[in-house]
PDB file of C-alpha atoms in Angstrom:
ATOM      1  CA  MET A   1      36.299 -33.806 115.503  1.00  0.00           C
ATOM      2  CA  LYS A   2      37.848 -30.980 113.499  1.00  0.00           C
ATOM      3  CA  TYR A   3      39.349 -28.119 115.528  1.00  0.00           C
ATOM      4  CA  SER A   4      40.955 -24.748 114.868  1.00  0.00           C
ATOM      5  CA  ILE A   5      42.155 -21.870 117.028  1.00  0.00           C
ATOM      6  CA  SER A   6      41.112 -19.412 114.300  1.00  0.00           C
ATOM      7  CA  LYS A   7      37.529 -18.144 114.288  1.00  0.00           C
ATOM      8  CA  GLN A   8      38.201 -16.427 110.954  1.00  0.00           C
ATOM      9  CA  LEU A   9      39.282 -19.728 109.390  1.00  0.00           C
ATOM     10  CA  ILE A  10      36.133 -21.418 110.696  1.00  0.00           C
ATOM     11  CA  LYS A  11      34.006 -18.635 109.186  1.00  0.00           C
ATOM     12  CA  ASN A  12      35.819 -18.680 105.834  1.00  0.00           C
ATOM     13  CA  THR A  13      35.605 -22.466 105.435  1.00  0.00           C
ATOM     14  CA  LYS A  14      32.121 -23.086 106.832  1.00  0.00           C
ATOM     15  CA  TYR A  15      30.797 -24.354 103.484  1.00  0.00           C
ATOM     16  CA  PHE A  16      33.760 -26.688 102.977  1.00  0.00           C
ATOM     17  CA  LEU A  17      34.349 -28.024 106.482  1.00  0.00           C
ATOM     18  CA  ASN A  18      32.538 -28.280 109.804  1.00  0.00           C
ATOM     19  CA  ILE A  19      35.278 -27.070 112.152  1.00  0.00           C
ATOM     20  CA  THR A  20      34.852 -26.442 115.884  1.00  0.00           C
ATOM     21  CA  TYR A  21      36.637 -23.648 117.719  1.00  0.00           C
ATOM     22  CA  TYR A  22      39.312 -25.113 119.994  1.00  0.00           C
ATOM     23  CA  SER A  23      38.238 -23.571 123.301  1.00  0.00           C
ATOM     24  CA  PHE A  24      39.408 -23.741 126.911  1.00  0.00           C
ATOM     25  CA  PHE A  25      36.907 -26.579 127.430  1.00  0.00           C
ATOM     26  CA  HIS A  26      38.578 -28.730 124.798  1.00  0.00           C
ATOM     27  CA  ARG A  27      42.012 -27.932 126.215  1.00  0.00           C
ATOM     28  CA  LEU A  28      40.836 -28.839 129.705  1.00  0.00           C
ATOM     29  CA  PHE A  29      39.595 -32.268 128.699  1.00  0.00           C
ATOM     30  CA  HIS A  30      42.179 -32.878 125.940  1.00  0.00           C
ATOM     31  CA  LYS A  31      39.510 -33.701 123.391  1.00  0.00           C
ATOM     32  CA  LYS A  32      41.055 -35.674 120.530  1.00  0.00           C
ATOM     33  CA  GLY A  33      40.631 -34.562 116.951  1.00  0.00           C
ATOM     34  CA  THR A  34      42.317 -33.147 113.870  1.00  0.00           C
ATOM     35  CA  PHE A  35      43.690 -29.624 114.089  1.00  0.00           C
ATOM     36  CA  TYR A  36      43.151 -27.278 111.138  1.00  0.00           C
ATOM     37  CA  GLY A  37      45.109 -24.147 110.305  1.00  0.00           C
ATOM     38  CA  TRP A  38      45.788 -21.762 107.443  1.00  0.00           C
ATOM     39  CA  GLY A  39      49.029 -22.607 105.645  1.00  0.00           C
ATOM     40  CA  ARG A  40      52.116 -21.262 107.372  1.00  0.00           C
ATOM     41  CA  LYS A  41      50.173 -18.563 109.212  1.00  0.00           C
ATOM     42  CA  LYS A  42      49.759 -18.562 112.990  1.00  0.00           C
ATOM     43  CA  SER A  43      46.755 -20.918 112.929  1.00  0.00           C
ATOM     44  CA  GLY A  44      48.628 -23.386 110.714  1.00  0.00           C
ATOM     45  CA  LEU A  45      51.728 -23.419 112.898  1.00  0.00           C
ATOM     46  CA  LYS A  46      49.527 -23.849 115.979  1.00  0.00           C
ATOM     47  CA  ALA A  47      47.652 -26.739 114.345  1.00  0.00           C
ATOM     48  CA  ILE A  48      50.948 -28.575 113.837  1.00  0.00           C
ATOM     49  CA  GLU A  49      52.035 -27.789 117.404  1.00  0.00           C
ATOM     50  CA  LEU A  50      48.781 -29.086 118.935  1.00  0.00           C
ATOM     51  CA  ALA A  51      48.815 -32.195 116.747  1.00  0.00           C
ATOM     52  CA  LYS A  52      52.288 -33.041 118.036  1.00  0.00           C
ATOM     53  CA  LYS A  53      51.339 -32.261 121.629  1.00  0.00           C
ATOM     54  CA  TYR A  54      48.277 -34.531 121.622  1.00  0.00           C
ATOM     55  CA  GLN A  55      49.722 -37.102 119.198  1.00  0.00           C
ATOM     56  CA  THR A  56      46.981 -36.560 116.654  1.00  0.00           C
ATOM     57  CA  SER A  57      46.799 -35.170 113.102  1.00  0.00           C
ATOM     58  CA  PHE A  58      46.765 -31.748 111.421  1.00  0.00           C
ATOM     59  CA  VAL A  59      45.478 -30.367 108.123  1.00  0.00           C
ATOM     60  CA  LEU A  60      46.673 -27.131 106.556  1.00  0.00           C
ATOM     61  CA  LEU A  61      44.333 -25.148 104.312  1.00  0.00           C
ATOM     62  CA  GLU A  62      44.821 -22.654 101.507  1.00  0.00           C
ATOM     63  CA  ASP A  63      42.759 -21.109  98.722  1.00  0.00           C
ATOM     64  CA  GLY A  64      42.486 -23.221  95.593  1.00  0.00           C
ATOM     65  CA  PHE A  65      44.026 -22.238  92.263  1.00  0.00           C
ATOM     66  CA  ILE A  66      40.645 -21.125  90.871  1.00  0.00           C
ATOM     67  CA  ARG A  67      39.375 -19.261  93.894  1.00  0.00           C
ATOM     68  CA  SER A  68      36.635 -16.754  93.201  1.00  0.00           C
ATOM     69  CA  LEU A  69      35.049 -14.072  91.073  1.00  0.00           C
ATOM     70  CA  GLY A  70      36.660 -11.206  93.000  1.00  0.00           C
ATOM     71  CA  LEU A  71      39.744 -10.851  95.182  1.00  0.00           C
ATOM     72  CA  GLY A  72      40.255 -12.730  98.431  1.00  0.00           C
ATOM     73  CA  VAL A  73      41.161  -9.500 100.238  1.00  0.00           C
ATOM     74  CA  ASP A  74      37.705  -8.203  99.238  1.00  0.00           C
ATOM     75  CA  ASN A  75      36.062 -11.298 100.801  1.00  0.00           C
ATOM     76  CA  SER A  76      34.700 -12.620  97.516  1.00  0.00           C
ATOM     77  CA  PRO A  77      33.085 -16.051  98.180  1.00  0.00           C
ATOM     78  CA  SER A  78      35.449 -18.932  97.521  1.00  0.00           C
ATOM     79  CA  PHE A  79      34.889 -21.800  95.090  1.00  0.00           C
ATOM     80  CA  SER A  80      37.852 -23.917  96.152  1.00  0.00           C
ATOM     81  CA  ILE A  81      40.190 -24.938  98.919  1.00  0.00           C
ATOM     82  CA  VAL A  82      43.158 -27.251  99.321  1.00  0.00           C
ATOM     83  CA  GLU A  83      43.622 -29.541 102.324  1.00  0.00           C
ATOM     84  CA  ASP A  84      47.113 -30.808 103.087  1.00  0.00           C
ATOM     85  CA  ASP A  85      47.961 -33.263 105.882  1.00  0.00           C
ATOM     86  CA  VAL A  86      51.682 -33.325 105.007  1.00  0.00           C
ATOM     87  CA  GLY A  87      52.737 -29.688 104.512  1.00  0.00           C
ATOM     88  CA  ILE A  88      51.491 -27.015 102.129  1.00  0.00           C
ATOM     89  CA  TYR A  89      52.042 -26.714  98.388  1.00  0.00           C
ATOM     90  CA  TYR A  90      54.007 -23.439  98.366  1.00  0.00           C
ATOM     91  CA  ASP A  91      56.508 -24.558 101.027  1.00  0.00           C
ATOM     92  CA  ALA A  92      59.467 -26.026  99.163  1.00  0.00           C
ATOM     93  CA  THR A  93      61.447 -26.529 102.378  1.00  0.00           C
ATOM     94  CA  SER A  94      59.473 -29.685 103.218  1.00  0.00           C
ATOM     95  CA  PRO A  95      57.214 -32.241 101.469  1.00  0.00           C
ATOM     96  CA  SER A  96      53.527 -31.587 100.806  1.00  0.00           C
ATOM     97  CA  LYS A  97      50.531 -33.677  99.862  1.00  0.00           C
ATOM     98  CA  LEU A  98      50.614 -32.126  96.382  1.00  0.00           C
ATOM     99  CA  GLU A  99      54.270 -33.009  95.933  1.00  0.00           C
ATOM    100  CA  ASN A 100      53.516 -36.604  96.963  1.00  0.00           C
ATOM    101  CA  ILE A 101      50.617 -36.781  94.500  1.00  0.00           C
ATOM    102  CA  LEU A 102      52.783 -35.490  91.659  1.00  0.00           C
ATOM    103  CA  ASN A 103      55.606 -37.897  92.520  1.00  0.00           C
ATOM    104  CA  THR A 104      53.495 -41.050  92.822  1.00  0.00           C
ATOM    105  CA  TYR A 105      50.155 -40.807  90.985  1.00  0.00           C
ATOM    106  CA  ASP A 106      49.735 -42.883  87.824  1.00  0.00           C
ATOM    107  CA  PHE A 107      48.129 -40.203  85.685  1.00  0.00           C
ATOM    108  CA  GLN A 108      48.185 -42.122  82.415  1.00  0.00           C
ATOM    109  CA  SER A 109      46.081 -44.944  83.879  1.00  0.00           C
ATOM    110  CA  ASP A 110      43.339 -42.519  84.931  1.00  0.00           C
ATOM    111  CA  ASN A 111      41.628 -41.728  81.635  1.00  0.00           C
ATOM    112  CA  LYS A 112      38.683 -39.965  83.269  1.00  0.00           C
ATOM    113  CA  LEU A 113      40.971 -37.618  85.205  1.00  0.00           C
ATOM    114  CA  MET A 114      43.068 -36.748  82.169  1.00  0.00           C
ATOM    115  CA  LYS A 115      39.969 -36.149  80.048  1.00  0.00           C
ATOM    116  CA  THR A 116      38.639 -33.749  82.692  1.00  0.00           C
ATOM    117  CA  ALA A 117      42.025 -32.017  82.900  1.00  0.00           C
ATOM    118  CA  LYS A 118      42.104 -31.542  79.123  1.00  0.00           C
ATOM    119  CA  GLU A 119      38.585 -30.103  79.100  1.00  0.00           C
ATOM    120  CA  ALA A 120      39.330 -27.767  82.008  1.00  0.00           C
ATOM    121  CA  ILE A 121      42.562 -26.471  80.447  1.00  0.00           C
ATOM    122  CA  GLU A 122      40.767 -25.760  77.170  1.00  0.00           C
ATOM    123  CA  LEU A 123      38.040 -23.837  79.018  1.00  0.00           C
ATOM    124  CA  ILE A 124      40.613 -21.879  81.034  1.00  0.00           C
ATOM    125  CA  LYS A 125      42.517 -20.877  77.895  1.00  0.00           C
ATOM    126  CA  LYS A 126      39.406 -20.044  75.887  1.00  0.00           C
ATOM    127  CA  HIS A 127      37.543 -18.105  78.574  1.00  0.00           C
ATOM    128  CA  HIS A 128      40.503 -16.697  80.527  1.00  0.00           C
ATOM    129  CA  ILE A 129      39.711 -18.333  83.875  1.00  0.00           C
ATOM    130  CA  SER A 130      42.236 -17.502  86.600  1.00  0.00           C
ATOM    131  CA  LYS A 131      42.515 -17.541  90.405  1.00  0.00           C
ATOM    132  CA  TYR A 132      40.514 -14.306  90.584  1.00  0.00           C
ATOM    133  CA  ASN A 133      38.095 -13.482  87.787  1.00  0.00           C
ATOM    134  CA  ASN A 134      36.939  -9.884  88.098  1.00  0.00           C
ATOM    135  CA  ALA A 135      39.664  -8.258  85.978  1.00  0.00           C
ATOM    136  CA  PRO A 136      38.935  -7.237  82.372  1.00  0.00           C
ATOM    137  CA  ASP A 137      40.822  -8.696  79.427  1.00  0.00           C
ATOM    138  CA  ILE A 138      43.719  -6.628  78.167  1.00  0.00           C
ATOM    139  CA  ASP A 139      42.821  -3.952  75.626  1.00  0.00           C
ATOM    140  CA  ASP A 140      43.417  -5.079  72.037  1.00  0.00           C
ATOM    141  CA  ASN A 141      45.481  -1.955  71.394  1.00  0.00           C
ATOM    142  CA  PHE A 142      47.766  -2.302  74.437  1.00  0.00           C
ATOM    143  CA  PHE A 143      50.648  -3.815  72.426  1.00  0.00           C
ATOM    144  CA  LYS A 144      49.610  -2.313  69.085  1.00  0.00           C
ATOM    145  CA  ASN A 145      52.874  -0.406  68.549  1.00  0.00           C
ATOM    146  CA  ASP A 146      55.194  -3.085  69.958  1.00  0.00           C
ATOM    147  CA  THR A 147      56.192  -5.627  67.321  1.00  0.00           C
ATOM    148  CA  LYS A 148      59.155  -7.024  69.283  1.00  0.00           C
ATOM    149  CA  GLN A 149      59.315 -10.284  71.212  1.00  0.00           C
ATOM    150  CA  LYS A 150      57.744  -9.634  74.607  1.00  0.00           C
ATOM    151  CA  ILE A 151      59.123 -10.819  77.959  1.00  0.00           C
ATOM    152  CA  LEU A 152      57.099 -10.645  81.185  1.00  0.00           C
ATOM    153  CA  ILE A 153      58.486 -10.351  84.711  1.00  0.00           C
ATOM    154  CA  ILE A 154      55.858 -11.101  87.345  1.00  0.00           C
ATOM    155  CA  ALA A 155      56.159  -9.052  90.529  1.00  0.00           C
ATOM    156  CA  GLN A 156      54.619 -10.366  93.744  1.00  0.00           C
ATOM    157  CA  THR A 157      53.521  -8.974  97.100  1.00  0.00           C
ATOM    158  CA  ALA A 158      56.185  -8.211  99.687  1.00  0.00           C
ATOM    159  CA  GLY A 159      56.154 -10.723 102.526  1.00  0.00           C
ATOM    160  CA  ASP A 160      54.155 -13.267 100.516  1.00  0.00           C
ATOM    161  CA  ALA A 161      54.463 -16.663 102.224  1.00  0.00           C
ATOM    162  CA  SER A 162      55.198 -18.281  98.868  1.00  0.00           C
ATOM    163  CA  LEU A 163      58.319 -16.100  98.571  1.00  0.00           C
ATOM    164  CA  GLN A 164      59.598 -17.016 102.021  1.00  0.00           C
ATOM    165  CA  TYR A 165      58.774 -20.719 101.922  1.00  0.00           C
ATOM    166  CA  GLY A 166      59.238 -21.073  98.170  1.00  0.00           C
ATOM    167  CA  LEU A 167      62.802 -19.755  98.530  1.00  0.00           C
ATOM    168  CA  GLY A 168      61.991 -16.831  96.280  1.00  0.00           C
ATOM    169  CA  ASP A 169      63.847 -14.280  98.391  1.00  0.00           C
ATOM    170  CA  ILE A 170      67.243 -15.840  97.602  1.00  0.00           C
ATOM    171  CA  PHE A 171      67.278 -13.815  94.370  1.00  0.00           C
ATOM    172  CA  SER A 172      66.446 -10.115  94.188  1.00  0.00           C
ATOM    173  CA  THR A 173      63.887  -8.863  91.713  1.00  0.00           C
ATOM    174  CA  LYS A 174      66.628  -6.540  90.449  1.00  0.00           C
ATOM    175  CA  LYS A 175      68.678  -9.589  89.395  1.00  0.00           C
ATOM    176  CA  ILE A 176      65.665 -11.095  87.629  1.00  0.00           C
ATOM    177  CA  ILE A 177      65.156  -7.867  85.686  1.00  0.00           C
ATOM    178  CA  ASN A 178      68.840  -7.725  84.715  1.00  0.00           C
ATOM    179  CA  ASP A 179      68.804 -11.386  83.628  1.00  0.00           C
ATOM    180  CA  ALA A 180      65.696 -10.846  81.511  1.00  0.00           C
ATOM    181  CA  ILE A 181      67.286  -7.855  79.782  1.00  0.00           C
ATOM    182  CA  ASN A 182      70.646  -9.566  79.210  1.00  0.00           C
ATOM    183  CA  GLU A 183      69.127 -12.829  77.964  1.00  0.00           C
ATOM    184  CA  ASN A 184      66.692 -11.071  75.618  1.00  0.00           C
ATOM    185  CA  PRO A 185      68.530  -7.992  74.293  1.00  0.00           C
ATOM    186  CA  GLN A 186      66.186  -7.510  71.318  1.00  0.00           C
ATOM    187  CA  ALA A 187      62.967  -7.956  73.279  1.00  0.00           C
ATOM    188  CA  SER A 188      60.578  -5.632  75.088  1.00  0.00           C
ATOM    189  CA  ILE A 189      60.569  -6.188  78.857  1.00  0.00           C
ATOM    190  CA  TYR A 190      57.346  -5.748  80.808  1.00  0.00           C
ATOM    191  CA  ILE A 191      56.785  -5.971  84.574  1.00  0.00           C
ATOM    192  CA  LYS A 192      53.361  -6.969  85.931  1.00  0.00           C
ATOM    193  CA  ILE A 193      52.355  -5.632  89.342  1.00  0.00           C
ATOM    194  CA  HIS A 194      50.254  -7.877  91.629  1.00  0.00           C
ATOM    195  CA  PRO A 195      46.490  -7.016  91.840  1.00  0.00           C
ATOM    196  CA  ASP A 196      46.557  -6.795  95.660  1.00  0.00           C
ATOM    197  CA  VAL A 197      49.198  -4.058  95.305  1.00  0.00           C
ATOM    198  CA  LEU A 198      47.059  -2.188  92.781  1.00  0.00           C
ATOM    199  CA  THR A 199      44.152  -2.079  95.254  1.00  0.00           C
ATOM    200  CA  GLY A 200      46.451  -0.673  97.937  1.00  0.00           C
ATOM    201  CA  LYS A 201      45.958  -3.684 100.214  1.00  0.00           C
ATOM    202  CA  LYS A 202      49.599  -4.885 100.005  1.00  0.00           C
ATOM    203  CA  GLN A 203      53.105  -3.751  99.075  1.00  0.00           C
ATOM    204  CA  SER A 204      55.074  -5.005  96.053  1.00  0.00           C
ATOM    205  CA  ASP A 205      58.268  -7.072  96.260  1.00  0.00           C
ATOM    206  CA  ILE A 206      59.796  -4.835  93.604  1.00  0.00           C
ATOM    207  CA  LYS A 207      61.352  -1.441  94.337  1.00  0.00           C
ATOM    208  CA  GLN A 208      60.622   1.449  91.994  1.00  0.00           C
ATOM    209  CA  GLU A 209      64.305   2.415  91.886  1.00  0.00           C
ATOM    210  CA  ASP A 210      65.238  -1.076  90.641  1.00  0.00           C
ATOM    211  CA  ILE A 211      63.168  -0.727  87.472  1.00  0.00           C
ATOM    212  CA  PRO A 212      65.217   0.437  84.453  1.00  0.00           C
ATOM    213  CA  LYS A 213      63.691   3.077  82.211  1.00  0.00           C
ATOM    214  CA  ASN A 214      63.561   0.666  79.268  1.00  0.00           C
ATOM    215  CA  CYS A 215      61.151  -1.635  81.137  1.00  0.00           C
ATOM    216  CA  THR A 216      57.407  -1.057  80.914  1.00  0.00           C
ATOM    217  CA  ILE A 217      55.308  -1.414  84.060  1.00  0.00           C
ATOM    218  CA  ILE A 218      51.849  -2.938  83.690  1.00  0.00           C
ATOM    219  CA  ASP A 219      50.006  -1.384  86.613  1.00  0.00           C
ATOM    220  CA  GLN A 220      46.466  -2.190  85.522  1.00  0.00           C
ATOM    221  CA  ASN A 221      44.306  -4.949  86.926  1.00  0.00           C
ATOM    222  CA  ILE A 222      44.245  -7.200  83.839  1.00  0.00           C
ATOM    223  CA  ASN A 223      43.067 -10.778  83.441  1.00  0.00           C
ATOM    224  CA  PRO A 224      46.282 -12.869  83.646  1.00  0.00           C
ATOM    225  CA  ILE A 225      45.453 -15.317  80.844  1.00  0.00           C
ATOM    226  CA  SER A 226      44.559 -12.555  78.383  1.00  0.00           C
ATOM    227  CA  LEU A 227      47.830 -10.812  79.264  1.00  0.00           C
ATOM    228  CA  LEU A 228      50.048 -13.895  79.099  1.00  0.00           C
ATOM    229  CA  LYS A 229      48.890 -14.716  75.570  1.00  0.00           C
ATOM    230  CA  HIS A 230      51.020 -11.814  74.293  1.00  0.00           C
ATOM    231  CA  PHE A 231      54.308 -13.132  75.739  1.00  0.00           C
ATOM    232  CA  THR A 232      56.827 -15.784  74.741  1.00  0.00           C
ATOM    233  CA  LYS A 233      58.779 -15.906  78.032  1.00  0.00           C
ATOM    234  CA  VAL A 234      57.949 -15.362  81.686  1.00  0.00           C
ATOM    235  CA  TYR A 235      60.339 -14.727  84.582  1.00  0.00           C
ATOM    236  CA  THR A 236      59.054 -15.204  88.131  1.00  0.00           C
ATOM    237  CA  LYS A 237      60.017 -16.139  91.648  1.00  0.00           C
ATOM    238  CA  THR A 238      57.019 -18.223  92.720  1.00  0.00           C
ATOM    239  CA  SER A 239      53.933 -16.558  91.201  1.00  0.00           C
ATOM    240  CA  GLY A 240      50.921 -18.709  90.332  1.00  0.00           C
ATOM    241  CA  MET A 241      50.881 -16.916  86.976  1.00  0.00           C
ATOM    242  CA  GLY A 242      53.869 -19.075  86.096  1.00  0.00           C
ATOM    243  CA  MET A 243      51.598 -22.117  86.176  1.00  0.00           C
ATOM    244  CA  GLU A 244      49.088 -20.332  83.954  1.00  0.00           C
ATOM    245  CA  ALA A 245      51.921 -19.514  81.547  1.00  0.00           C
ATOM    246  CA  LEU A 246      52.728 -23.239  81.320  1.00  0.00           C
ATOM    247  CA  LEU A 247      49.106 -23.918  80.342  1.00  0.00           C
ATOM    248  CA  LEU A 248      49.671 -21.528  77.428  1.00  0.00           C
ATOM    249  CA  ASP A 249      52.947 -23.250  76.417  1.00  0.00           C
ATOM    250  CA  ILE A 250      55.020 -20.212  77.398  1.00  0.00           C
ATOM    251  CA  GLU A 251      58.648 -20.644  78.494  1.00  0.00           C
ATOM    252  CA  VAL A 252      58.891 -20.079  82.266  1.00  0.00           C
ATOM    253  CA  THR A 253      62.005 -19.339  84.333  1.00  0.00           C
ATOM    254  CA  CYS A 254      61.641 -19.796  88.106  1.00  0.00           C
ATOM    255  CA  TYR A 255      63.960 -18.135  90.622  1.00  0.00           C
ATOM    256  CA  GLY A 256      62.150 -19.640  93.584  1.00  0.00           C
ATOM    257  CA  VAL A 257      60.746 -23.159  93.942  1.00  0.00           C
ATOM    258  CA  PRO A 258      56.980 -22.931  93.278  1.00  0.00           C
ATOM    259  CA  PHE A 259      54.868 -26.095  93.178  1.00  0.00           C
ATOM    260  CA  TYR A 260      55.071 -26.253  89.377  1.00  0.00           C
ATOM    261  CA  SER A 261      58.886 -26.174  89.167  1.00  0.00           C
ATOM    262  CA  GLY A 262      61.167 -29.206  89.308  1.00  0.00           C
ATOM    263  CA  TRP A 263      59.029 -31.433  87.077  1.00  0.00           C
ATOM    264  CA  GLY A 264      60.888 -30.823  83.819  1.00  0.00           C
ATOM    265  CA  LEU A 265      58.564 -28.072  82.580  1.00  0.00           C
ATOM    266  CA  THR A 266      60.378 -24.927  83.743  1.00  0.00           C
ATOM    267  CA  ASN A 267      63.857 -23.380  83.666  1.00  0.00           C
ATOM    268  CA  ASP A 268      64.829 -23.679  87.324  1.00  0.00           C
ATOM    269  CA  LYS A 269      67.416 -21.573  89.141  1.00  0.00           C
ATOM    270  CA  GLN A 270      67.084 -23.846  92.186  1.00  0.00           C
ATOM    271  CA  LYS A 271      66.711 -27.607  92.414  1.00  0.00           C
ATOM    272  CA  CYS A 272      64.312 -29.560  94.636  1.00  0.00           C
ATOM    273  CA  ASN A 273      65.750 -33.065  95.097  1.00  0.00           C
ATOM    274  CA  ARG A 274      62.419 -34.488  96.295  1.00  0.00           C
ATOM    275  CA  ARG A 275      60.826 -33.878  92.902  1.00  0.00           C
ATOM    276  CA  ASN A 276      62.059 -36.851  90.925  1.00  0.00           C
ATOM    277  CA  LYS A 277      59.469 -37.293  88.177  1.00  0.00           C
ATOM    278  CA  LYS A 278      59.020 -35.769  84.732  1.00  0.00           C
ATOM    279  CA  LEU A 279      55.466 -34.579  84.144  1.00  0.00           C
ATOM    280  CA  THR A 280      53.445 -33.173  81.283  1.00  0.00           C
ATOM    281  CA  THR A 281      51.662 -29.878  81.825  1.00  0.00           C
ATOM    282  CA  LYS A 282      48.344 -31.728  81.770  1.00  0.00           C
ATOM    283  CA  GLU A 283      49.518 -34.144  84.498  1.00  0.00           C
ATOM    284  CA  LEU A 284      50.768 -31.272  86.646  1.00  0.00           C
ATOM    285  CA  PHE A 285      47.439 -29.511  86.196  1.00  0.00           C
ATOM    286  CA  ALA A 286      45.448 -32.658  87.020  1.00  0.00           C
ATOM    287  CA  GLY A 287      47.414 -33.182  90.216  1.00  0.00           C
ATOM    288  CA  ALA A 288      47.195 -29.593  91.452  1.00  0.00           C
ATOM    289  CA  TYR A 289      43.820 -28.354  90.195  1.00  0.00           C
ATOM    290  CA  ILE A 290      41.815 -31.588  90.483  1.00  0.00           C
ATOM    291  CA  LEU A 291      43.295 -34.214  92.832  1.00  0.00           C
ATOM    292  CA  TYR A 292      44.651 -31.719  95.374  1.00  0.00           C
ATOM    293  CA  THR A 293      41.742 -29.260  95.321  1.00  0.00           C
ATOM    294  CA  ARG A 294      38.202 -29.444  96.706  1.00  0.00           C
ATOM    295  CA  TYR A 295      35.489 -27.401  94.977  1.00  0.00           C
ATOM    296  CA  TYR A 296      32.272 -25.912  96.343  1.00  0.00           C
ATOM    297  CA  ASN A 297      29.658 -23.743  94.651  1.00  0.00           C
ATOM    298  CA  PRO A 298      28.919 -20.771  96.964  1.00  0.00           C
ATOM    299  CA  TYR A 299      25.763 -19.933  94.998  1.00  0.00           C
ATOM    300  CA  THR A 300      24.083 -23.358  95.049  1.00  0.00           C
ATOM    301  CA  LYS A 301      25.679 -24.242  98.430  1.00  0.00           C
ATOM    302  CA  GLN A 302      26.634 -27.659  97.056  1.00  0.00           C
ATOM    303  CA  PRO A 303      29.902 -29.592  96.590  1.00  0.00           C
ATOM    304  CA  SER A 304      31.247 -28.970  93.115  1.00  0.00           C
ATOM    305  CA  ASN A 305      34.015 -29.882  90.681  1.00  0.00           C
ATOM    306  CA  ILE A 306      36.397 -27.988  88.438  1.00  0.00           C
ATOM    307  CA  ILE A 307      34.158 -27.993  85.343  1.00  0.00           C
ATOM    308  CA  ASP A 308      31.078 -26.778  87.242  1.00  0.00           C
ATOM    309  CA  THR A 309      33.247 -24.139  88.935  1.00  0.00           C
ATOM    310  CA  ILE A 310      34.508 -22.796  85.605  1.00  0.00           C
ATOM    311  CA  GLN A 311      31.010 -22.781  84.105  1.00  0.00           C
ATOM    312  CA  THR A 312      29.570 -20.975  87.138  1.00  0.00           C
ATOM    313  CA  LEU A 313      32.331 -18.368  87.029  1.00  0.00           C
ATOM    314  CA  LEU A 314      31.664 -17.838  83.317  1.00  0.00           C
ATOM    315  CA  SER A 315      28.008 -17.262  84.067  1.00  0.00           C
ATOM    316  CA  LYS A 316      28.795 -14.772  86.840  1.00  0.00           C
ATOM    317  CA  LYS A 317      31.479 -12.998  84.772  1.00  0.00           C
ATOM    318  CA  SER A 318      28.982 -12.399  81.974  1.00  0.00           C
ATOM    319  CA  ASN A 319      26.813 -10.469  84.449  1.00  0.00           C
ATOM    320  CA  LEU A 320      29.594  -8.127  85.580  1.00  0.00           C
TER     321      LEU A 320
END
């Protein structure tokens, strides 16, 4: 049996998993099963607590890396989910299933997987597929008058779990801005605001008073891949856009410890001693986006895969 204390989680994952609400009846009779929760939120922490109490197992859930057409906060139907019975991918303070996959999987012996990863990366780069896919591509004239090297700092949402558990709050965004300016004195510095902040649903982790006048704020909801293509370097704490930058062969500096750092692909301000393997970008992608993620097509109501997900999103995007 699969249980959760969160009715919202059960509703949001009904097409992926058949989870039963953990009621007073189940508590009374100590019904055995696996407890499900959402990441490091209350339901996730409770799932771990109940699993320990009844000497059973837990699984933590999160949105996949290619989630939906629209934003999660707008309840856009999800195409993907991750299930982790070890920890959760954005928590660098302890191991996760993804970390174990990346440390141990023999990617080079799995030709089918690597072929799929290559195809998916090419589609993502060509068609600008991201976690959310309702934002327009950047205007061709946006950087028309800027011929300098361009550096991007990626702001995140205040209180984001990936900042807390990914150790991103150790460094201030002000320091990141100063480092970017000092390390690239001849470049133009841009700061990208998170889409959830632009919709007014969340607050930014960056303070207005910390932004120097010579930095340009990008406060439009722009497709991340189309934006990243204009930059040669990215600075971030733990943003998922850092992973997308790696797919585009952009230099990435991480101040926190996101899932994609520590594998020899990024400039890391912090070290994670558990990550002891050198990976290619394609191997990292295959582990995170394919092996670690489950896909479902909310339109056909059928289990899916990464290629079908991308193709379906392309079809839906063309109708926007």
